[in-house]
Each structure stands twice: as C-alpha cells, then as structure tokens.
Coordinates of C-alpha atoms (C1' of nucleotides) in Angstrom, one line a residue:
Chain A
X1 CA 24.3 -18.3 -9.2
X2 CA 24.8 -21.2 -11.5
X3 CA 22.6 -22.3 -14.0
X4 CA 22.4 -19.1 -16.1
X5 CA 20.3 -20.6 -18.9
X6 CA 18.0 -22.9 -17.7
X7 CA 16.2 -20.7 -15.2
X8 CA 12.7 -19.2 -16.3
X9 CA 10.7 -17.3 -14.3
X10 CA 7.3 -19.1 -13.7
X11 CA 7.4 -22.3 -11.8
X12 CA 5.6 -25.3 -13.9
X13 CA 8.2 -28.3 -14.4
X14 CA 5.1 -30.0 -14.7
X15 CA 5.0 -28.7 -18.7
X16 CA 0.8 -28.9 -18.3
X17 CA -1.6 -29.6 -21.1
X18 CA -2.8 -26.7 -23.2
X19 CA -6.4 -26.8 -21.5
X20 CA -4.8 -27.0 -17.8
X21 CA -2.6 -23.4 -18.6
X22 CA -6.2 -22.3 -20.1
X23 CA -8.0 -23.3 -16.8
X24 CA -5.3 -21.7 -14.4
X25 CA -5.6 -18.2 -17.1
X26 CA -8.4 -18.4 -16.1
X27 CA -9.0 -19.0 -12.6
X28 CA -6.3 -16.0 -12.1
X29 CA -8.1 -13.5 -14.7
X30 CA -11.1 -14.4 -12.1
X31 CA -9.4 -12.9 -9.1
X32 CA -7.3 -10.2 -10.8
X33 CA -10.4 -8.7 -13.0
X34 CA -12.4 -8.7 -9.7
X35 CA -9.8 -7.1 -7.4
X36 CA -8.8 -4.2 -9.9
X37 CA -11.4 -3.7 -12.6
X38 CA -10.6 -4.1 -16.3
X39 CA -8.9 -1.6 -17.0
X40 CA -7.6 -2.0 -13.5
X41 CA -5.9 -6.2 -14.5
X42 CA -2.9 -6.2 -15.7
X43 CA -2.1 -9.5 -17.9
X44 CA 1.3 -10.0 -16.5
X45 CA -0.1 -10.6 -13.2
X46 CA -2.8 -12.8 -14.5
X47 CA -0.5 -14.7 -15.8
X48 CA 2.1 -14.6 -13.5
X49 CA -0.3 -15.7 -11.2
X50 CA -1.2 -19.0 -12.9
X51 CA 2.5 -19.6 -12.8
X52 CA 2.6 -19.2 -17.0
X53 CA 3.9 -16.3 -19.2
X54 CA 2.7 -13.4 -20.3
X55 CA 2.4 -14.0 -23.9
X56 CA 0.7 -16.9 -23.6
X57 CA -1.9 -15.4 -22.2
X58 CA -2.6 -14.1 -26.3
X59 CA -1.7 -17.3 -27.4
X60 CA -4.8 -19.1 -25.7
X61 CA -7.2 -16.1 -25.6
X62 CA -5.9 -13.4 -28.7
X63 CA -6.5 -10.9 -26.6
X64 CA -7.2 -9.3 -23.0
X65 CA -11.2 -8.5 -24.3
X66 CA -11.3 -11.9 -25.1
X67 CA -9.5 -13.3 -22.0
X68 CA -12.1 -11.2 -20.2
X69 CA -15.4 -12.4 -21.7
X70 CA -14.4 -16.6 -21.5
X71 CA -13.6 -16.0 -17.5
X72 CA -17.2 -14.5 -17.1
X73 CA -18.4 -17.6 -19.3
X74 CA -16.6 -20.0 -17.0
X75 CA -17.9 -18.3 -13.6
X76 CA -21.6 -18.5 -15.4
X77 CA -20.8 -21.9 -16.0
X78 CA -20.0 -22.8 -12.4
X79 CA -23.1 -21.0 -11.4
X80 CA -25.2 -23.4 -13.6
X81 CA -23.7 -26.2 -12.5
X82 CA -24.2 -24.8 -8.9
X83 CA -28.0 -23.2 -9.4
X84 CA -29.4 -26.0 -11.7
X85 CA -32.3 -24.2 -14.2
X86 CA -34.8 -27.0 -13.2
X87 CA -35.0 -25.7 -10.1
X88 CA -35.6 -22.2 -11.2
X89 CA -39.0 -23.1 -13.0
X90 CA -40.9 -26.0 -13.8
X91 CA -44.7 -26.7 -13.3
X92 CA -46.0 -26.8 -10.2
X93 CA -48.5 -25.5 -8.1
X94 CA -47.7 -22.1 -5.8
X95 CA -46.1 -23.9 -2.7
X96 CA -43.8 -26.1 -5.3
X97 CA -42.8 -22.8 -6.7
X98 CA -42.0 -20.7 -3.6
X99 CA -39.8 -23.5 -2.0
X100 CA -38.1 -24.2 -5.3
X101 CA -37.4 -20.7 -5.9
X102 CA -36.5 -20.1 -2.5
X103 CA -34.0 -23.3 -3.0
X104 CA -32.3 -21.8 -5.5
X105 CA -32.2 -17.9 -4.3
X106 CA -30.1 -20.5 -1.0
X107 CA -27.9 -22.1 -3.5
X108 CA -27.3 -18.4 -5.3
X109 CA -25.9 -17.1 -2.1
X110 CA -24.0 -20.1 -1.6
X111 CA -22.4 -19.7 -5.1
X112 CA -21.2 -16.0 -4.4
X113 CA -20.1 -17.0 -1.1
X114 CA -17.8 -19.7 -2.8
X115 CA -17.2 -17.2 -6.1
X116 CA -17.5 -13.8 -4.9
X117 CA -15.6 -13.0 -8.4
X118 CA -18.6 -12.9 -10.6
X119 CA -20.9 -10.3 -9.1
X120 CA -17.8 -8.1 -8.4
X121 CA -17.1 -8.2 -11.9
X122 CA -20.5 -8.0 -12.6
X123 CA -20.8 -4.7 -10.8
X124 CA -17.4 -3.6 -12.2
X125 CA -19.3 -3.3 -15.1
X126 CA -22.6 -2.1 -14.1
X127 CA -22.1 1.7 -13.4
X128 CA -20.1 2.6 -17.0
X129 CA -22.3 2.0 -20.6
X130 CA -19.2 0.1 -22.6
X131 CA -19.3 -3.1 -25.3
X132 CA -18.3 -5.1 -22.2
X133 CA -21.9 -4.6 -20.5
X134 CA -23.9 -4.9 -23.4
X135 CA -22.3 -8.0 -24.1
X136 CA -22.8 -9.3 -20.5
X137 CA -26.2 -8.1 -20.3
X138 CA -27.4 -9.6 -23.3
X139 CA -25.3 -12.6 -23.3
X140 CA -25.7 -13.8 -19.4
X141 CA -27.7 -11.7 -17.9
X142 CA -30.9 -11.0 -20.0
X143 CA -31.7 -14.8 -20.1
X144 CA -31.3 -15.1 -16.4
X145 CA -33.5 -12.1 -15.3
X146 CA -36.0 -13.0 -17.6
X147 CA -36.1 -17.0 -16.0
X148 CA -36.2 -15.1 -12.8
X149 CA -39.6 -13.1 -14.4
X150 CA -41.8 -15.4 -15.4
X151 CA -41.1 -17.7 -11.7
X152 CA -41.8 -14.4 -9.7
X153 CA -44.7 -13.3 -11.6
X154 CA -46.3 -16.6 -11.2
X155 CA -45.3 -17.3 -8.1
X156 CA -47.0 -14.0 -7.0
X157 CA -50.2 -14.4 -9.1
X158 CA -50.4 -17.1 -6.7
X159 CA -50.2 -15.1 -3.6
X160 CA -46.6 -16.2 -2.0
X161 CA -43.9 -14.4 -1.7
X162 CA -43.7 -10.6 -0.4
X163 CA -45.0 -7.7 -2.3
X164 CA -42.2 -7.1 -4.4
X165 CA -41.7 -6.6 -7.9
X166 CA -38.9 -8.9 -9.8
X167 CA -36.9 -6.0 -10.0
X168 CA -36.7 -5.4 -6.7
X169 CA -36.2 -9.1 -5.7
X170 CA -33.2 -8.9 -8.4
X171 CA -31.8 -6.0 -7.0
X172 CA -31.8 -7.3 -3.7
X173 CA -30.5 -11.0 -4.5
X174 CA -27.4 -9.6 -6.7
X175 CA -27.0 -6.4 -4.7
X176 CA -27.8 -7.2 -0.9
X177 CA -27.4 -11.1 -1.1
X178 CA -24.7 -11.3 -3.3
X179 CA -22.4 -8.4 -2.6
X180 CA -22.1 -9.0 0.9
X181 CA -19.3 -11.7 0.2
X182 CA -17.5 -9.3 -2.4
X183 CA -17.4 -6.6 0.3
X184 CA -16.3 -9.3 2.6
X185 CA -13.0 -7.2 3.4
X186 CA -14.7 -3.7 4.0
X187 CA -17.5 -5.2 6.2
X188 CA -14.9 -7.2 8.3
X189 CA -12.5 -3.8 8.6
X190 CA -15.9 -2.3 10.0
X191 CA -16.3 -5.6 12.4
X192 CA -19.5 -6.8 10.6
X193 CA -18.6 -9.4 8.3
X194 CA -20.4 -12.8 8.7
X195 CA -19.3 -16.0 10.3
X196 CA -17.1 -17.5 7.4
X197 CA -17.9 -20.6 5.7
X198 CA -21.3 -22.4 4.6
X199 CA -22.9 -21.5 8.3
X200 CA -22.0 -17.8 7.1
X201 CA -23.6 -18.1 3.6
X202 CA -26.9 -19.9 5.1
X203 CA -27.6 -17.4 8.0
X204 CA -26.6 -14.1 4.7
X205 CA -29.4 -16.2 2.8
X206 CA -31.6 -16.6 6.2
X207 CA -31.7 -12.5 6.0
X208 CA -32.3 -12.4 2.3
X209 CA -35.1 -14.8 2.8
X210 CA -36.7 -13.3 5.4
X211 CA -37.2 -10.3 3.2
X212 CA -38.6 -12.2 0.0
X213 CA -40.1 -14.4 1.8
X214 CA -41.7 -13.2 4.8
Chain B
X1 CA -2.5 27.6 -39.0
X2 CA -2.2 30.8 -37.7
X3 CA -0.9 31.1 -34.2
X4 CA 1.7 28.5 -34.3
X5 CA 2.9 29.5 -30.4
X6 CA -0.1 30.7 -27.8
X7 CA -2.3 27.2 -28.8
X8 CA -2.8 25.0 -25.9
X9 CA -4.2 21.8 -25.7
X10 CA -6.9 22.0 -22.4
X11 CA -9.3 25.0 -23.3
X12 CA -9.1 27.6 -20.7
X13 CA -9.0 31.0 -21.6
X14 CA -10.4 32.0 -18.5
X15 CA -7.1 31.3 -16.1
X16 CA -8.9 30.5 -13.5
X17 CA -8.2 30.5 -9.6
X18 CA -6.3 27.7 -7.9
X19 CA -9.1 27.0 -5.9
X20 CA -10.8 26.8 -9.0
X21 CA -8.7 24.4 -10.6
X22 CA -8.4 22.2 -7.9
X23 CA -12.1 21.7 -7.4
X24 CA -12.5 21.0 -11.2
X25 CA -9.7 18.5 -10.8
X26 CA -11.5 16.5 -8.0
X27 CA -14.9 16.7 -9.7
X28 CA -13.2 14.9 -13.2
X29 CA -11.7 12.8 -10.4
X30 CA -14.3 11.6 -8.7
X31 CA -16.3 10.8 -12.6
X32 CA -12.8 8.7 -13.4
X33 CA -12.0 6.8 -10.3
X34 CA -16.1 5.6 -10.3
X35 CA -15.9 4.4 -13.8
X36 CA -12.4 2.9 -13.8
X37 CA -11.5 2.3 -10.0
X38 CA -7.8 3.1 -8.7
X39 CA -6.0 1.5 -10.6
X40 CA -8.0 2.0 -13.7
X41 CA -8.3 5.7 -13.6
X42 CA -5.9 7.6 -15.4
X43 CA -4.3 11.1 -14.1
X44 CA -4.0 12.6 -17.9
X45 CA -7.6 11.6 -18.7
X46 CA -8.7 13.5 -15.3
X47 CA -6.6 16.1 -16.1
X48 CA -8.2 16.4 -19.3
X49 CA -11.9 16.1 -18.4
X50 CA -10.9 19.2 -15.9
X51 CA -10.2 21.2 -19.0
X52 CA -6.1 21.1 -17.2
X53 CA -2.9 19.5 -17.8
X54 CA -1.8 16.6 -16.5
X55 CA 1.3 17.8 -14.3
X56 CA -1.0 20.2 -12.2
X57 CA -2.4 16.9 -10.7
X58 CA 1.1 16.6 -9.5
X59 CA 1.4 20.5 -8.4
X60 CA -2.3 20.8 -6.4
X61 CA -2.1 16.7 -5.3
X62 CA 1.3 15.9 -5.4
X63 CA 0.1 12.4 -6.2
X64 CA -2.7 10.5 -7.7
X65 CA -3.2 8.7 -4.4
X66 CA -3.3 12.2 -2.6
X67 CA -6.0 13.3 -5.2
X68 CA -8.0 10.2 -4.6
X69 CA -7.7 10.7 -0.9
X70 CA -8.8 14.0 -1.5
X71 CA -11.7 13.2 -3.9
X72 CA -13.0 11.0 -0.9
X73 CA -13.4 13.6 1.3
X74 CA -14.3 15.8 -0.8
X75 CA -17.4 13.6 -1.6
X76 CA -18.4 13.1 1.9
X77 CA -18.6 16.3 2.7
X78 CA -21.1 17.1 0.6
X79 CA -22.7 14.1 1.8
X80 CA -22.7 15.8 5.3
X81 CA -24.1 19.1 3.6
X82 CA -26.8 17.0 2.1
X83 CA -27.8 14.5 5.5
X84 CA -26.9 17.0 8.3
X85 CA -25.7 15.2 11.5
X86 CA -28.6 16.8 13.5
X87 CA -30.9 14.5 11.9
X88 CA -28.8 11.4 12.1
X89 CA -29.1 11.1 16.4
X90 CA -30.4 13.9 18.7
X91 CA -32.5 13.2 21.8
X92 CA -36.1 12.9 21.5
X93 CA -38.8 9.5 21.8
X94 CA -38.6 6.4 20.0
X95 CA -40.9 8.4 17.4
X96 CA -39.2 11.6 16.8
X97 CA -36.5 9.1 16.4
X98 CA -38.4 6.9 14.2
X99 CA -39.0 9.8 11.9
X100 CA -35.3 11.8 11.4
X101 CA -33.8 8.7 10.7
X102 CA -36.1 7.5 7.8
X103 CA -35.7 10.9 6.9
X104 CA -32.1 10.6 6.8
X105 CA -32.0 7.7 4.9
X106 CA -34.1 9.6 2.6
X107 CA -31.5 12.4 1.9
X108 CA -28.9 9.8 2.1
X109 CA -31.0 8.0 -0.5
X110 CA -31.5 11.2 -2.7
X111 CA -27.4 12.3 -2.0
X112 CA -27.2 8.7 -3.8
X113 CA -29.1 9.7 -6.9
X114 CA -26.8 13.1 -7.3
X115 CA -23.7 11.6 -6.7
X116 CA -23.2 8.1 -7.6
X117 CA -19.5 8.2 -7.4
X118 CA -19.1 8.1 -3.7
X119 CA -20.8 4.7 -2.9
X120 CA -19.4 3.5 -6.3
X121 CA -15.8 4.5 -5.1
X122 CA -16.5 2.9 -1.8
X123 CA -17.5 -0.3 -3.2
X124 CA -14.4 -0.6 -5.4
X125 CA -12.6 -0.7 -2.6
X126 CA -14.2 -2.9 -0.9
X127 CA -13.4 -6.3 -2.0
X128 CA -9.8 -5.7 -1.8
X129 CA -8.0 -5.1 1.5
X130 CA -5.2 -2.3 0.9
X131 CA -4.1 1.0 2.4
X132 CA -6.7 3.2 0.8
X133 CA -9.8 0.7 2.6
X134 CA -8.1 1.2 5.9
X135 CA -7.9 4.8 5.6
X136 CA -11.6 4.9 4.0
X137 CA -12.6 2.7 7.5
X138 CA -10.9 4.9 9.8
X139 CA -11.4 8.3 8.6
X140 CA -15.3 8.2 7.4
X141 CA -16.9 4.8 7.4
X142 CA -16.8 3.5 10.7
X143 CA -17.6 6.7 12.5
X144 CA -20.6 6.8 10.5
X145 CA -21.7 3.3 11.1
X146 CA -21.4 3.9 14.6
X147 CA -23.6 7.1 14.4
X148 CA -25.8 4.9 12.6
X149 CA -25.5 2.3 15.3
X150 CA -26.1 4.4 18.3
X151 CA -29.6 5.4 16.5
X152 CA -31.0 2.3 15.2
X153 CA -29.7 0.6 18.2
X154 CA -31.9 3.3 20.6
X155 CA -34.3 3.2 17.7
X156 CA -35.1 -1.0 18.3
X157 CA -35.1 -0.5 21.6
X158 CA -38.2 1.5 21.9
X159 CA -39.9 -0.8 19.3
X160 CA -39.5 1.0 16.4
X161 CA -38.6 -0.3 13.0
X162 CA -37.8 -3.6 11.3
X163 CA -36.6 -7.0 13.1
X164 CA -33.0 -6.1 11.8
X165 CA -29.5 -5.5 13.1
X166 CA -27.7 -2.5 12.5
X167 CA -25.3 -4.5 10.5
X168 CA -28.5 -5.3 8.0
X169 CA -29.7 -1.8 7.9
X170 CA -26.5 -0.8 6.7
X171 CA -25.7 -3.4 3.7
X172 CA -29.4 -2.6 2.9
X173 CA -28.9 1.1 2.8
X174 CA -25.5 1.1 1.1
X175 CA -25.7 -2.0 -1.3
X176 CA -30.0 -1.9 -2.6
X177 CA -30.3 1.6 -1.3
X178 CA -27.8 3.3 -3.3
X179 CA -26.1 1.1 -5.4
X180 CA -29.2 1.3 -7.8
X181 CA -28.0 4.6 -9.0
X182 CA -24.4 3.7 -9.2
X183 CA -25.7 0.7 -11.1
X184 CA -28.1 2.7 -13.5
X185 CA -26.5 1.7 -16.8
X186 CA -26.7 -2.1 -16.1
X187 CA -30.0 -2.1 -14.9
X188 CA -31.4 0.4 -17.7
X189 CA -29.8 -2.4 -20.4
X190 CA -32.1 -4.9 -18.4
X191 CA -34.7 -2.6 -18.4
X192 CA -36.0 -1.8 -14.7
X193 CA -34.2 1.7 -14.2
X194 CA -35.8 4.1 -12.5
X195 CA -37.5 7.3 -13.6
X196 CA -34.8 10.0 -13.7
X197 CA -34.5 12.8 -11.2
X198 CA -36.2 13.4 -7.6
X199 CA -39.4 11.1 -8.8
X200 CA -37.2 8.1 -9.2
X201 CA -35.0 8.8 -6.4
X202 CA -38.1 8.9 -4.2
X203 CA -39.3 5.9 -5.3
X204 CA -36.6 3.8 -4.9
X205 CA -35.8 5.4 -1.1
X206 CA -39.9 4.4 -0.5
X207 CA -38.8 0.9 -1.6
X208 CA -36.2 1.0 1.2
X209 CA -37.8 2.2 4.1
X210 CA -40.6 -0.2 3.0
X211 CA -38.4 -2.9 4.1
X212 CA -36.5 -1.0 7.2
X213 CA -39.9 0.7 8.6
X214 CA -42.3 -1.9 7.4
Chain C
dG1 C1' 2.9 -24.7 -27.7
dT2 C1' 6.4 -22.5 -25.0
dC3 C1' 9.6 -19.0 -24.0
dT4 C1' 12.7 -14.9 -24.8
dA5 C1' 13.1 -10.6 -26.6
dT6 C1' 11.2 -6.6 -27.9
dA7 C1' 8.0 -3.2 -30.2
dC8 C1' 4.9 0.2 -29.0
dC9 C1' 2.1 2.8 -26.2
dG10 C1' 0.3 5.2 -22.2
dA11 C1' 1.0 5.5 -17.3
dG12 C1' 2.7 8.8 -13.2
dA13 C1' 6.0 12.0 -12.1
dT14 C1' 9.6 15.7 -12.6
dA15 C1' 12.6 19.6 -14.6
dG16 C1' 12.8 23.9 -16.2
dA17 C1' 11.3 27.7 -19.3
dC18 C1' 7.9 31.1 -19.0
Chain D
dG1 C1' 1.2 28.6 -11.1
dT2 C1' 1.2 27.1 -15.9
dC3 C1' 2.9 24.4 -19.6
dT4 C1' 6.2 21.8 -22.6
dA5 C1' 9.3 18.3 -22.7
dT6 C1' 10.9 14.3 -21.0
dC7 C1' 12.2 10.4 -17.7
dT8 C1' 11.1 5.9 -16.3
dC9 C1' 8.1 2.2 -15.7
dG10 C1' 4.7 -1.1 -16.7
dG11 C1' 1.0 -2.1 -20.0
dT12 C1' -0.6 -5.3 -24.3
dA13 C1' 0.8 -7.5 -28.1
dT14 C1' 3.9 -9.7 -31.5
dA15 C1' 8.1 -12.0 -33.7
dG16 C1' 10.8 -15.7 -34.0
dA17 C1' 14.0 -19.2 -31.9
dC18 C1' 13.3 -23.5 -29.9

DNA sequence: GTCTATACCGAGATAGAC
DNA sequence: GTCTATCTCGGTATAGAC
C-alpha cells in the first residue's frame, strides 16, 4: 500500500554485475527455450525468470536470435568442460580407445542427465530446415560428429565395439541416451522413468553401453 | 482491379464440405504444431496452410487446444489403421509371437516415415509436465505401452528377443526408431539421412530390430 | 546499465453481416 | 457455415528518464 514509487517488479536489491544478469539471462533462456520451443519462449518470462527486466534482455543480447544462439554456446561450453576432447581421441592402441570412448559416451549421459536443456533444444530444432539449425549444425554440431568419426572408425578397424556405423552410434547416444532425461516427465507419467540422480544417469549409460559395447 | 467485392484471401472456390474443411484443418495442424510445438504454432498460419480462415478454427474446434487434442487423435488413428491391434498381441507360441511383433514394429517403423508429426508432437510434450501430457498419457500412450508390455513381457518369457525390459524396447522404438524421421532435416545437414521413401524406412526399422531381435 | 513507458505487431477469440 | 471486422492480450523491441 505504501511505497508507491519505489516498488519494481523483479526482486534483485542485490544491483548485480552486468556479467551476473548475463549468466542468470541465460541460465533462464536455457530452461524456457527447452520447455516451449523458440518460437514457443517468450522473453518476458526469460527474463522474469532471472529476476531482471524485459528490456534488458536486448540490452545484453540485441535480440531474441541472438539470446538464443549464446545459451546454446554456453550449454556447449559446459559440455566441454564436462566431456573433456582428450578423452574423445588421442593415440592409443584399440583397448585405450574403446574404454576412453566408452568414458566419455558415460560422462555424455551424465551431462544430459544434469542439462537435459541442450539436446531438447537440440531436437527443437532438428525436425524444421531454418538459419537456427544450420547454424547449430555447422557451428557445434559438425565438429563434434566428425571427432565422434574418426574415434569410431578406428576404433572399429580395430575390431571393438558393435557392428555399428557412427551414425547409428550418434543416433543412439543423442537420441536414446540422451533424450531419456528430456522426456523425464512423459516417461515418469507412464511409471518408467529412471531412478533420479547420478545412480539413474550411470544404470541409463549401463543400457546405452551395453548396446555399443557389447 | 476488377472485382473489388467477391476476392477472398484463402483460395477455395470449391466450397467444400465441413467434413472436408475440418480434416484439412487438422492435417495443416498437425504440419504446424510438429514444427513449432504448442505454444509455437499459430491458429492463422494453420488456418492458412488449410486454404481457410482463421475464425473457422474457432467454429469446427472451438479452441486451439480443442484442435490440438483433436490433431492427436486424429494421428493415432491412422496409426491404428497402419499397425492393426491384431498384430500387436493375439495368442500363439513364443514364435508366432516373435514374428507379429517385429512386424509391428516394422509398420510402426514405416507409420514413422509417413507421418513424422505424431512422434514429433509427442516428444514436444514430453519434457514439460502440463494438462495436454496428462491427457496424451491417459488417453493413448499408456494403453499402448501396456499392449506393448503384455507382448514383450510373454515374448521374454519364452526366450525370445533381446536381454531388454519393456521400458527399453519402448525408448528404443519411440526415440532411435522413429525419431530419425522426425529428425530428418538435422541429420541430412550432418549428412547421414536416410534414402527417402519405403527403402530408407526399411532400413532404418532393420537397424532396430537388429538391436531388439539380435 | 537499469528501469518505465510505450510503440508496434501478431496472437486467439468473438460479433454480426451475409 | 463463411467471412470481415474487431476486441483484447501478450509478444519483441525501442526511447528516454534516471
């Protein structure tokens, strides 16, 4: 009732540094582009979700495209920090290669069990031919697959591993290893959704590994 | 220039039936909800792809969340036209069993490749918990997980199939198994989509039951 | 850099002529 | 039943005070 001047709307006494609002953006965009799509996100709730204003949202980012692409930067970011690239290849004989790769394919599923945002915006963007996945594709995704490649193929000249090709262990990482924590909700209204947690990630990437690695 | 009164925007000169409209309303619908989700989609641009205007959504539907409702069912039953339920269960041995559910997952497989939507629409509701995933649980999924269940369940016990729960089956099915097609733009910009049409749909249902019959 | 106010647009839904 | 006009709301983006 009193103070009729003073009051704002989102709560951050704590006035924040510029890069801390930028973070929190960001962290929001995460969860609202993954729960509704693109076109789906509304900026207001992003932002009214990291406790900041609407506007500001433009002020860090320019624009809602732009907002988009730095939170997939960021989640690819935490990935690599997550899935380090010297475990993905390196020299080494067959057996080096098949528990490295197997190691990280683990540390994958443990990274969309603790960020299921990125492969659900991932496939957000997957079924519809737009700038968004060209740019995601050539920007993150390209690079990645084609690490991915060159360890399969070697690690299969070699004899390990099952008789699949790197599409097909793609496929089943991203879409049978990865989705299962971004479907979490569906799986658990149908009374199959894993234990949650790290035991839950570990027995998801138990299955996944039983498959590519037999 | 001419004709300043009888122009019209949506091109139908043919007035065509209700039932008519209706269905070409929940065919545009099901192409917009996939791409965009919920939230995403837009009535006037459904409207507009059905060659209508964008009130009759209100008249046929008498809301966008009837018409998705609608759209859903609408795509699973011509799921049930394409996998008939004899096939899914019926008495029989472990091999007669063994044999009309691979071929089910085939035609389930193959229903995939012609309509994308449905498994897309699933899965972008999936993440999210909200009215329209309960209603999607109740009304279709679970009673078709547990037809599934009762199957693979009788299915393991004679011996037959994989070392894998029903639970697996299902996320394999729904997530590798026809996710590719949803999926086709992404993986065609990475370069390992499938040949177009019954070959490619073949191939790719091979590659599941190559993992659930081994 | 932050915040209020607001411009401008497109959304879903409704009214009423036809 | 169809179609035009329109209501109201929420979307992104911008202007300008502070």
């Amino acid at each position: 009732m009193a103070r009729p001047s003073t009051s704002r709307s989102p709560r951050h006494r704590t006035p924040r540094t510029s890069e801390a609002i930028a973070t929190a953006l960001l962290e929001a965009a995460a969860v609202e582009f993954a729960a509704h799509g693109y076109d789906g996100a509304s900026t207001r709730r992003i932002a009214e979700r990291a406790g900041a204003h609407q506007p500001q949202i433009n002020y860090h980012f320019t624009s809602k495209e732009h907002l988009w692409r730095e939170t997939v930067n960021r989640l690819f970011g935490l990935m690599a920090i997550d899935t380090p690239a010297d475990d993905r290849g390196g020299p080494g004989d067959g057996d080096d290669l098949s528990v490295a790769f197997a190691a990280t394919l683990r540390r994958f599923i443990h990274f969309s069990a603790d960020h299921p945002e990125l492969n659900r915006i991932i496939n957000l963007e997957a079924t519809t031919p737009s700038p968004r996945l060209d740019w995601l594709v050539a920007t993150h995704l390209r690079p990645l697959y084609e690490l991915v490649d060159g360890v399969w193929t070697a690690l299969r000249a070699s004899g390990r591993g099952a008789d699949l090709t790197t599409a097909e262990v793609w496929e089943l990482t991203t879409s049978y290893g990865a989705l299962h924590f971004a479907n979490e909700p569906m799986l658990a209204a149908l009374g199959i959704s894993t234990r949650p947690g790290r035991a839950g990630a570990d027995e998801h990437a138990d299955r996944l590994l039983a498959i590519v690695f037999p």
